[in-house]
């Protein structure tokens, strides 16, 4: 009894098979990227400001990332690698910075990725936690630091957000591309929040935000004047014996403002003590970071 | 409305709950003017924030100036002198303060601290007050929505309160204080006969609400603790005299304790753990409660529905009386325009071409209209070929007379 042979129900027509023969399909073995074990902390940040070749900066142009860079540097860390080729979409919670640290618990060669809000805990584990005064000279100074940080993250940040260029209509509306910067909208920074451009009382659906550039600029100038008065001729803000979180935040904002548009930059440049203070801290913060290189 | 062009008029949300207004910035502005220029300003209760230069209340009008927001109002008032602002009524004008600057006694370092602390209070306390008023559903439904709706008539009473609430949503979603998920938008199905009501308690929502209340409590304790330590056992923050820092703190605390909110989370926390802040707030209220005359509320105008505040403000701004030269110039301008129109019409009548409508009959007897310009004939509705034939016939001097115009 002859054995039945399997014939496929569907076969490729011969002309088509001949056409396909001109485009052979080759399957290559899977390529696995070479993984370098993480031995030093690696910080993911937004790219730095453009600079001349040979003088690339390691400090991020984003104020949120720069705050953490300054905080890590002022707590005494050295040789921290920094890379800015990672999109914020790949970061934890979709926000940079993230810190990739060698994992001592799991011994994972890839290390562990830490979100921004957990970086202070990591720092305390490495160098020891601060005392109750958090580095300030007394309780009153520690309490006052909250006010200064609120001023930086309120009035100063609002002026910085206002100065950001608006996203291109073509890229944002037509092509639906995500924004390149991670800035919060001004409406979420101001308090009370601005009224809609169409007004509260009109029957039109609310759209836009009615911002008052003059009022925001006036508050920004007052804030910079107050910061200059606060730092005076002290080495650290509020006369603290050493660097604190307020110094890290103040440096981040001053550094970004000195690279901002003319109106913002000039207001800071008028205060000589602020410029000198920023330059001194700039050297210290830059010395703590090295650019990440895949060949290392 | 101002009694005179030089009277200071402060436009704020209407008073409620034994307070000058329902919004912290408005209360601070009223307190500030009372301390700086007592008896020299009027209060106008206003429910149209679109009339403000900043789109928000309060705003201050002084002659032709309109000043907003609060920080600009405080600076503007500080630059005035009591002598430059006449009292509203001589009879009830108390002795003017020695300076219109409420913070005149502060040195530069204290002024810098004041700026920082005000920024912290406006951010932290402002979020807490707005969360209690607009984010907590029970408070908004029971107190804020009826209060705001009572300020407006149809149709604004339906959508203005909701828009004011939505203005806070962007900020609260970033801060994690927005506590109104989508359950309010669910449509409730009618209950059938005999059907028991489905339990609406969602364990996830319960945990979420509890977690958020803890977060609010944590933020509140952090903020209230800072201000309590800053105040210490003093009556006011600086020099035993209220400054803008005291006014800012007191305005927020007074709203939290005076407003009859069903959810008493923050007022209970203040009463139980931070009585010093309540005492301070009442002290400031006693020292700075406005004694200014409150003008009658502005009448509701349909013009408030116009979406362009700049157009409305231009339409409503008081017209400055014109000088004799301006009136003469305007008269000459209108005369020139009239002369140009009359001259054009006269020229057309006298020298312009005369147009007549005539009927033209063709070979088939069909009539069509023709426009006669002067002595020429223009046939309207005839074919181009017929026109060319007529032109050729006219050129040859012959023709059978077809297409002649008939008057």
XYZ file of C-alpha atoms in Angstrom:
703
model
C 0.000 0.000 0.000
C 1.664 3.196 -1.100
C 2.340 5.717 1.682
C 0.419 8.966 1.417
C 2.625 12.029 0.865
C 1.724 15.381 2.392
C 0.909 18.043 -0.097
C 0.384 21.551 1.207
C -3.000 22.988 0.454
C -1.510 26.276 -0.684
C 1.626 26.456 -2.755
C 3.465 29.479 -4.039
C 2.917 29.834 -7.770
C 6.116 29.136 -9.680
C 6.478 32.655 -11.174
C 6.166 34.161 -7.751
C 8.572 31.642 -6.310
C 11.090 32.565 -8.971
C 10.633 36.247 -8.118
C 11.188 35.512 -4.441
C 14.337 33.591 -5.296
C 15.954 36.876 -6.247
C 15.427 38.118 -2.656
C 16.579 35.300 -0.442
C 15.691 35.514 3.228
C 18.674 35.076 5.470
C 18.355 34.584 9.174
C 21.252 35.726 11.287
C 21.927 34.577 14.822
C 20.623 36.905 17.571
C 23.075 39.615 18.575
C 23.163 40.442 22.217
C 24.548 43.860 23.175
C 27.633 43.679 25.261
C 26.637 44.479 28.794
C 29.042 46.324 30.937
C 28.489 45.787 34.584
C 27.698 48.945 36.486
C 30.530 49.639 38.901
C 30.040 53.384 39.427
C 26.899 55.450 39.756
C 25.522 56.600 36.438
C 23.130 59.538 36.266
C 20.678 59.934 33.397
C 19.926 63.589 32.703
C 18.687 65.891 29.987
C 21.386 67.172 27.603
C 23.586 70.109 28.661
C 23.663 73.523 27.039
C 25.338 73.671 23.628
C 29.012 74.450 23.930
C 32.090 74.725 21.772
C 33.835 71.443 20.906
C 36.412 70.539 23.482
C 34.599 72.360 26.269
C 31.539 70.187 26.617
C 29.667 70.677 29.836
C 28.566 67.851 32.068
C 25.795 69.892 33.678
C 22.266 69.404 32.413
C 20.314 72.285 30.917
C 17.180 71.111 32.736
C 16.805 72.672 36.153
C 15.296 69.564 37.746
C 18.183 67.361 36.612
C 20.729 69.993 37.598
C 19.279 70.205 41.117
C 20.058 66.555 41.658
C 23.455 66.830 40.057
C 24.317 69.664 42.425
C 22.875 67.777 45.381
C 24.988 64.687 44.614
C 28.115 66.774 44.091
C 27.663 68.871 47.228
C 27.178 65.744 49.355
C 30.739 64.793 48.445
C 30.414 62.278 45.608
C 33.118 62.080 42.949
C 33.540 60.330 39.575
C 29.835 60.013 38.954
C 29.189 59.249 35.313
C 26.516 61.207 33.544
C 24.819 60.465 30.233
C 22.215 62.411 28.328
C 21.396 60.102 25.436
C 18.467 58.480 27.266
C 15.019 59.803 26.425
C 12.757 60.682 29.314
C 10.248 58.184 27.935
C 12.649 55.447 29.046
C 12.993 56.823 32.549
C 11.088 55.783 35.619
C 7.711 57.581 35.780
C 8.666 59.188 32.466
C 10.801 61.792 34.210
C 14.499 62.381 34.416
C 16.868 62.271 36.238
C 17.317 58.628 37.084
C 20.300 57.134 38.855
C 21.710 53.767 37.905
C 23.625 52.371 40.826
C 25.502 49.095 41.400
C 23.142 46.756 43.150
C 24.605 45.332 46.326
C 21.516 43.366 47.254
C 20.736 41.537 44.037
C 24.273 41.563 42.541
C 22.672 42.325 39.191
C 25.381 43.452 36.730
C 22.880 45.930 35.274
C 22.561 47.590 38.641
C 19.337 49.129 39.869
C 17.574 52.154 38.504
C 16.507 54.733 41.053
C 13.916 57.449 40.502
C 14.656 61.066 41.402
C 12.650 61.094 44.625
C 14.634 58.107 45.945
C 18.060 59.620 45.312
C 18.288 61.217 48.815
C 17.729 57.795 50.370
C 20.518 56.351 48.213
C 22.823 59.211 49.190
C 22.106 58.699 52.881
C 22.905 55.002 52.516
C 26.255 55.802 50.920
C 27.543 58.745 52.946
C 25.360 58.663 56.005
C 22.203 60.553 56.861
C 22.249 64.161 57.948
C 21.238 65.234 61.406
C 17.913 66.886 62.244
C 19.218 70.272 61.195
C 19.989 68.889 57.694
C 23.204 70.895 57.545
C 21.728 74.260 58.569
C 23.045 76.224 61.503
C 19.805 76.143 63.509
C 16.132 75.205 63.380
C 15.129 78.678 62.260
C 17.440 78.474 59.232
C 16.179 75.005 58.400
C 12.591 76.270 58.445
C 13.510 79.332 56.415
C 15.116 77.134 53.755
C 11.644 75.802 52.920
C 10.533 79.342 52.158
C 13.500 79.994 49.884
C 12.982 76.744 48.026
C 9.299 77.656 47.571
C 10.418 81.011 46.164
C 12.778 79.326 43.704
C 10.247 76.715 42.629
C 7.462 79.309 42.406
C 8.301 82.788 41.181
C 11.678 81.992 39.631
C 10.512 78.782 37.976
C 7.432 80.564 36.580
C 9.633 83.198 34.919
C 11.863 80.440 33.539
C 8.869 78.537 32.161
C 7.487 81.725 30.579
C 10.794 82.289 28.806
C 10.753 78.852 27.181
C 9.984 79.011 23.460
C 6.545 77.810 22.503
C 6.428 74.449 20.728
C 6.286 74.696 16.959
C 2.711 74.547 15.675
C 3.796 72.271 12.842
C 5.638 69.779 15.025
C 3.219 69.858 17.934
C -0.189 70.079 16.277
C 0.304 68.691 12.773
C 2.921 66.020 13.378
C 1.819 65.370 16.987
C 5.410 65.039 18.150
C 6.030 65.127 21.904
C 7.733 68.232 23.292
C 11.513 68.072 23.428
C 11.797 69.706 26.845
C 10.404 68.478 30.108
C 9.168 71.840 31.422
C 6.021 71.987 33.461
C 3.361 74.295 32.024
C 3.218 77.715 33.634
C -0.429 77.141 34.568
C 0.584 74.433 37.044
C 3.284 76.601 38.642
C 1.382 79.818 39.295
C -0.814 80.229 42.327
C -3.638 81.072 42.053
C -3.808 79.430 38.619
C -4.379 81.803 35.701
C -7.808 82.385 34.238
C -8.623 80.946 30.805
C -7.930 83.210 27.861
C -11.587 83.102 26.877
C -12.589 84.261 30.349
C -14.688 82.626 33.032
C -17.963 84.273 32.064
C -18.050 83.892 28.295
C -20.174 81.097 26.805
C -17.172 79.902 24.774
C -15.410 76.765 26.016
C -12.375 77.709 28.080
C -9.090 77.685 26.188
C -5.623 79.012 26.768
C -4.335 80.751 29.850
C -4.391 84.458 30.573
C -0.880 85.150 31.793
C 0.434 88.463 32.998
C 4.074 88.672 31.864
C 4.596 91.969 33.682
C 3.428 90.566 36.999
C 5.532 87.420 36.581
C 8.582 89.520 35.665
C 8.043 91.807 38.645
C 7.880 88.895 41.050
C 10.946 87.366 39.416
C 12.939 90.574 39.939
C 11.856 90.714 43.578
C 12.853 87.073 44.026
C 16.329 87.607 42.566
C 16.826 90.696 44.714
C 15.783 88.718 47.778
C 18.176 85.867 46.871
C 21.027 88.319 46.516
C 20.191 89.799 49.913
C 20.020 86.344 51.451
C 23.366 85.064 50.210
C 25.105 88.380 50.856
C 28.800 87.589 51.256
C 28.235 84.201 52.900
C 29.846 81.065 51.587
C 26.546 79.185 51.758
C 22.951 80.339 51.899
C 21.597 81.306 55.318
C 25.140 81.279 56.680
C 25.206 77.494 56.912
C 28.506 75.833 57.836
C 28.353 73.622 54.761
C 26.411 73.007 51.574
C 22.747 72.213 51.946
C 19.796 71.293 49.750
C 18.986 74.996 49.407
C 22.431 75.645 47.949
C 21.934 72.843 45.425
C 18.565 74.230 44.336
C 19.837 77.811 44.209
C 22.838 76.810 42.115
C 20.637 74.908 39.661
C 18.350 77.878 39.109
C 21.153 80.439 38.915
C 23.117 78.338 36.426
C 20.104 77.878 34.142
C 19.143 81.559 34.464
C 22.634 82.648 33.440
C 22.139 80.666 30.224
C 18.583 81.917 29.675
C 17.306 84.767 27.569
C 18.531 88.297 28.102
C 15.870 89.581 30.470
C 16.332 86.762 32.959
C 20.091 86.572 32.594
C 20.672 90.300 33.008
C 18.665 90.407 36.221
C 20.967 87.797 37.756
C 24.124 89.239 36.189
C 23.440 92.551 37.936
C 23.980 90.865 41.297
C 27.721 90.398 41.440
C 27.585 88.302 44.604
C 25.204 85.837 42.947
C 27.427 85.499 39.865
C 30.557 84.905 41.980
C 28.731 82.433 44.146
C 27.461 80.512 41.114
C 30.936 80.374 39.547
C 32.450 78.998 42.741
C 29.837 76.274 43.085
C 30.026 75.555 39.333
C 33.614 74.405 39.592
C 32.820 72.179 42.533
C 29.808 70.545 40.871
C 31.563 69.999 37.520
C 34.453 68.265 39.248
C 32.121 65.544 40.533
C 30.917 64.299 37.133
C 32.512 62.645 34.130
C 30.840 62.026 30.792
C 29.705 58.453 30.251
C 31.638 56.521 27.659
C 30.543 53.093 26.413
C 34.128 52.043 25.808
C 35.148 52.435 29.454
C -18.498 102.892 40.752
C -15.966 105.531 41.845
C -17.336 108.701 43.246
C -14.581 110.639 41.606
C -11.837 109.802 39.188
C -9.206 109.853 41.972
C -10.946 107.560 44.435
C -9.308 104.245 45.125
C -11.730 101.417 44.479
C -10.875 97.846 45.322
C -12.815 95.225 43.382
C -13.036 91.941 45.265
C -15.280 88.911 45.510
C -18.332 89.546 47.713
C -18.099 89.152 51.456
C -19.187 85.951 53.116
C -18.818 84.118 56.442
C -18.021 87.374 58.333
C -15.012 87.944 56.135
C -14.381 90.689 53.556
C -14.272 88.175 50.702
C -14.203 84.496 49.809
C -10.745 84.464 48.258
C -7.415 84.865 50.101
C -5.890 87.456 47.743
C -8.982 89.640 48.009
C -8.869 89.520 51.797
C -5.171 90.429 51.822
C -5.830 93.367 49.495
C -8.676 94.635 51.699
C -6.563 94.311 54.857
C -3.608 96.009 53.187
C -5.640 99.012 52.073
C -7.251 99.314 55.480
C -3.861 99.459 57.177
C -2.247 101.692 54.550
C -5.025 104.127 53.619
C -7.919 103.860 56.060
C -10.972 105.840 54.993
C -9.473 106.637 51.620
C -10.753 103.787 49.501
C -13.985 102.108 48.522
C -14.779 98.440 48.135
C -16.711 97.247 45.109
C -18.065 93.732 45.377
C -17.421 92.206 41.974
C -18.328 88.851 40.440
C -16.746 89.403 37.042
C -13.041 88.480 37.201
C -12.796 88.957 33.425
C -12.990 92.716 33.984
C -9.680 92.581 35.827
C -6.476 93.293 33.877
C -5.128 89.922 35.043
C -8.359 87.969 34.661
C -8.464 87.354 38.422
C -9.749 89.271 41.394
C -8.745 91.497 43.164
C -7.969 94.511 41.074
C -7.656 98.168 42.016
C -8.864 101.170 40.072
C -7.493 104.630 40.735
C -8.498 107.206 38.175
C -7.481 105.797 34.824
C -5.228 103.134 36.365
C -6.236 99.534 36.830
C -3.806 97.465 38.839
C -3.720 93.686 39.254
C -2.720 91.153 40.629
C -2.209 91.377 44.397
C 1.566 91.878 44.360
C 1.177 94.815 41.975
C -1.623 96.269 44.121
C 0.564 96.182 47.240
C 3.434 97.912 45.406
C 1.115 100.518 43.904
C -0.440 101.337 47.261
C 2.969 101.487 48.944
C 4.035 104.161 46.465
C 1.040 106.381 47.325
C 0.937 108.912 50.106
C -2.125 109.650 52.234
C -1.931 113.254 51.054
C -2.237 112.205 47.412
C -5.404 110.195 48.039
C -8.206 112.345 49.435
C -10.537 110.750 51.986
C -13.777 109.378 50.650
C -15.793 111.273 53.261
C -14.377 113.799 55.677
C -16.707 112.714 58.432
C -15.482 109.134 58.746
C -11.837 109.597 57.842
C -9.638 108.331 60.670
C -6.167 109.633 61.239
C -4.071 108.503 58.286
C -1.197 106.075 58.816
C 2.243 107.634 58.668
C 3.045 105.629 55.535
C 1.057 103.780 52.915
C 3.701 101.062 52.914
C 2.580 98.401 55.349
C 6.144 97.019 55.444
C 7.871 100.364 55.918
C 9.605 99.305 59.125
C 11.336 96.289 57.609
C 15.030 96.403 56.779
C 16.321 94.865 53.511
C 17.060 91.478 55.103
C 13.592 91.270 56.623
C 12.008 92.296 53.345
C 13.870 89.467 51.620
C 12.619 86.993 54.215
C 9.107 88.355 53.831
C 9.221 87.731 50.051
C 10.335 84.130 50.574
C 7.766 83.383 53.271
C 4.921 84.922 51.280
C 5.880 82.697 48.341
C 5.738 79.671 50.642
C 2.379 80.671 52.137
C 0.779 81.389 48.798
C 1.970 78.039 47.515
C 1.371 75.768 50.524
C -1.590 77.443 52.190
C -3.103 78.486 48.890
C -3.102 74.852 47.769
C -4.664 73.720 51.044
C -7.441 76.315 50.927
C -8.177 75.659 47.268
C -8.111 71.906 47.887
C -10.624 72.292 50.732
C -12.901 74.535 48.652
C -12.730 73.007 45.210
C -11.166 69.575 45.285
C -13.094 67.969 48.146
C -16.399 67.052 46.562
C -18.465 67.386 49.728
C -17.199 70.901 50.412
C -17.616 72.044 46.852
C -21.129 70.662 46.519
C -22.347 71.956 49.887
C -20.618 75.333 50.122
C -18.603 76.639 47.194
C -20.908 75.746 44.347
C -24.023 77.288 45.990
C -22.012 80.344 47.019
C -20.613 80.980 43.555
C -23.909 80.184 41.861
C -25.685 82.741 44.030
C -23.425 85.453 42.598
C -24.607 84.909 39.036
C -27.786 84.758 37.047
C -28.779 82.553 34.187
C -26.876 81.245 32.249
C -23.579 81.973 34.020
C -24.686 80.346 37.236
C -24.507 77.010 35.442
C -20.970 77.083 34.129
C -18.890 79.772 35.867
C -18.507 77.899 39.209
C -17.415 74.761 37.375
C -14.866 76.691 35.327
C -13.380 78.291 38.414
C -13.020 74.822 39.888
C -11.435 73.417 36.734
C -8.838 76.208 36.741
C -7.246 74.534 39.770
C -7.218 71.076 38.248
C -3.913 71.373 36.322
C -2.000 72.466 39.416
C -3.618 69.912 41.721
C -3.017 67.028 39.358
C 0.708 67.824 39.515
C 0.670 68.195 43.316
C -1.499 65.133 43.844
C -4.286 67.110 45.546
C -6.981 66.561 42.942
C -9.475 64.196 44.510
C -12.326 64.112 42.023
C -11.892 61.118 39.754
C -14.421 60.157 37.177
C -17.032 58.743 39.530
C -18.979 62.019 39.442
C -19.569 61.636 35.726
C -21.146 58.177 35.980
C -24.775 58.108 34.999
C -26.891 56.497 37.653
C -29.264 53.925 36.255
C -32.798 54.131 37.544
C -33.534 51.535 40.177
C -36.127 48.994 39.129
C -38.936 47.975 41.408
C -37.768 45.513 44.033
C -34.132 45.936 43.180
C -31.870 46.716 46.056
C -29.507 49.602 45.702
C -26.084 48.443 44.689
C -23.383 49.197 47.206
C -21.314 52.061 45.973
C -18.408 51.678 48.325
C -15.429 50.789 46.204
C -12.521 49.497 48.337
C -10.004 51.012 45.946
C -11.669 54.414 46.181
C -11.791 54.170 49.967
C -8.071 53.468 50.130
C -7.387 56.223 47.638
C -9.388 58.759 49.638
C -7.741 57.704 52.876
C -4.299 57.968 51.319
C -5.049 61.393 49.978
C -6.365 62.623 53.306
C -3.133 61.481 54.905
C -1.161 63.319 52.278
C -3.158 66.496 52.897
C -2.688 66.131 56.646
C 1.041 65.665 56.187
C 1.325 68.794 54.035
C -0.839 70.732 56.495
C 1.182 69.704 59.542
C 4.430 70.607 57.773
C 3.140 74.046 56.783
C 1.344 74.900 60.024
C 4.349 73.756 62.054
C 6.650 76.082 60.109
C 4.423 79.115 60.652
C 3.888 78.333 64.324
C 7.642 78.153 64.940
C 8.177 81.304 62.889
C 5.551 83.209 64.871
C 6.706 81.890 68.221
C 5.046 83.767 71.045
C 4.940 87.105 69.245
C 1.752 88.913 68.294
C 2.955 89.519 64.754
C 5.943 88.440 62.740
C 7.775 91.759 62.766
C 7.820 94.604 65.289
C 4.427 93.958 66.863
C 2.674 95.415 63.827
C 0.935 93.536 61.048
C 2.854 93.347 57.795
C 1.896 91.773 54.493
C 3.286 88.497 55.852
C 0.753 88.555 58.704
C -2.042 89.495 56.316
C -1.189 86.635 53.962
C -1.165 84.022 56.710
C -4.290 85.354 58.399
C -6.340 85.481 55.186
C -5.807 81.763 54.552
C -6.344 80.699 58.166
C -9.535 82.743 58.468
C -11.017 81.112 55.388
C -10.247 77.647 56.732
C -11.864 78.290 60.102
C -14.767 80.565 59.124
C -16.093 78.767 56.057
C -18.827 76.279 57.065
C -17.264 73.314 55.288
C -18.781 69.883 55.968
C -15.324 68.262 55.786
C -13.567 69.828 58.793
C -10.219 68.113 58.354
C -8.107 71.281 58.268
C -10.152 73.404 60.669
C -10.077 70.601 63.238
C -6.323 70.247 62.819
C -5.877 73.984 63.363
C -8.123 74.075 66.407
C -6.567 71.057 68.050
C -2.882 71.438 67.238
C -2.194 75.006 66.115
C -4.348 77.420 68.156
C -1.612 80.059 67.957
C -2.295 80.481 64.249
C -6.011 80.994 64.904
C -5.265 83.584 67.573
C -2.893 85.356 65.221
C -5.523 85.371 62.456
C -8.171 86.859 64.737
C -5.697 89.454 65.956
C -5.004 90.520 62.378
C -8.722 90.599 61.621
C -9.284 92.865 64.589
C -6.517 95.225 63.496
C -7.209 95.299 59.776
C -10.906 94.645 59.262
C -11.976 97.027 56.512
C -14.163 99.896 57.567
C -14.468 101.235 54.042
C -17.844 101.810 52.497
C -18.976 98.959 50.303
C -20.534 100.110 47.072
C -23.684 98.430 45.766
C -22.881 95.296 43.798
C -22.452 95.779 40.067
C -25.546 95.047 38.039
C -25.480 91.924 35.936
C -24.769 92.784 32.325
C -25.214 90.595 29.296
C -22.035 92.185 28.009
C -20.165 89.954 30.455
C -20.843 87.109 28.012
C -18.536 88.727 25.478
C -15.422 86.604 25.265
C -12.953 89.407 24.718
C -12.291 91.247 27.955
C -10.130 93.805 26.171
C -13.041 94.739 23.935
C -15.368 95.028 26.908
C -12.912 97.021 28.927
C -12.461 99.356 25.949
C -16.251 99.687 25.575
C -16.790 100.277 29.257
C -13.891 102.580 29.975
C -15.008 106.067 30.912
C -14.849 108.547 28.100
C -12.518 111.426 28.799
C -14.158 114.814 28.112
C -12.686 116.337 24.976
C -11.028 119.689 24.735
C -12.256 122.458 22.417
C -9.488 121.779 19.931
C -10.380 118.074 19.794
C -14.038 118.931 19.258
C -13.145 121.374 16.474
C -10.909 118.778 14.847
C -13.668 116.207 15.005
C -16.176 118.655 13.479
C -13.780 119.402 10.613
C -13.225 115.694 10.079
C -16.919 114.956 9.744
C -17.348 117.967 7.440
C -14.599 116.667 5.203
C -16.166 113.213 5.060
C -19.583 114.732 4.282
C -18.093 116.940 1.585
C -16.402 113.963 -0.027
C -19.640 111.954 -0.081
C -21.744 114.856 -1.399
C -19.136 115.708 -4.020
C -19.021 112.124 -5.270
C -22.796 111.972 -5.579
C -22.979 115.392 -7.228
C -20.251 114.553 -9.736
C -22.047 111.366 -10.704
C -25.318 113.145 -11.148
C -23.938 116.014 -13.179
C -21.118 114.550 -15.204
C -21.552 110.863 -14.700
C -22.806 108.622 -17.538
C -26.525 108.190 -17.783
C -27.750 104.633 -17.542
C -31.070 103.464 -18.902
C -32.679 100.077 -18.926
C -34.285 99.339 -22.267
C -35.924 96.350 -23.915
C -34.363 94.922 -27.017
C -36.278 92.709 -29.450
C -34.377 90.211 -31.625
C -35.375 88.396 -34.801
C -37.449 85.825 -33.001
C -39.343 88.503 -31.164
C -37.795 87.628 -27.829
C -37.208 90.573 -25.649
C -34.176 91.049 -23.454
C -33.002 93.761 -21.171
C -30.294 96.132 -22.237
C -28.363 98.752 -20.329
C -27.973 101.931 -22.271
C -24.964 103.959 -21.270
C -25.340 107.392 -22.638
C -26.054 106.997 -26.358
C -24.442 103.561 -26.683
C -26.290 100.341 -26.756
C -25.134 97.335 -24.804
C -27.224 94.265 -25.348
C -27.598 92.190 -22.263
C -28.347 88.506 -22.745
C -27.542 88.237 -26.501
C -25.035 85.739 -27.916
C -21.506 86.818 -28.699
C -21.946 85.809 -32.331
C -24.933 88.069 -32.673
C -22.943 90.861 -31.132
C -20.113 90.369 -33.591
C -22.563 90.317 -36.491
C -24.085 93.522 -35.257
C -20.688 95.123 -34.982
C -19.825 94.061 -38.526
C -23.146 95.321 -39.831
C -22.618 98.595 -38.094
C -19.197 98.779 -39.618
C -20.582 98.028 -43.132
C -23.256 100.596 -42.703
C -26.013 98.087 -43.523
C -28.208 95.875 -41.547
C -31.722 94.991 -41.281
C -32.221 96.921 -38.197
C -32.303 93.946 -35.878
C -31.152 94.530 -32.379
C -32.045 98.151 -32.338
C -32.665 99.424 -28.931
C -36.143 100.383 -28.143
C -36.685 102.852 -25.448
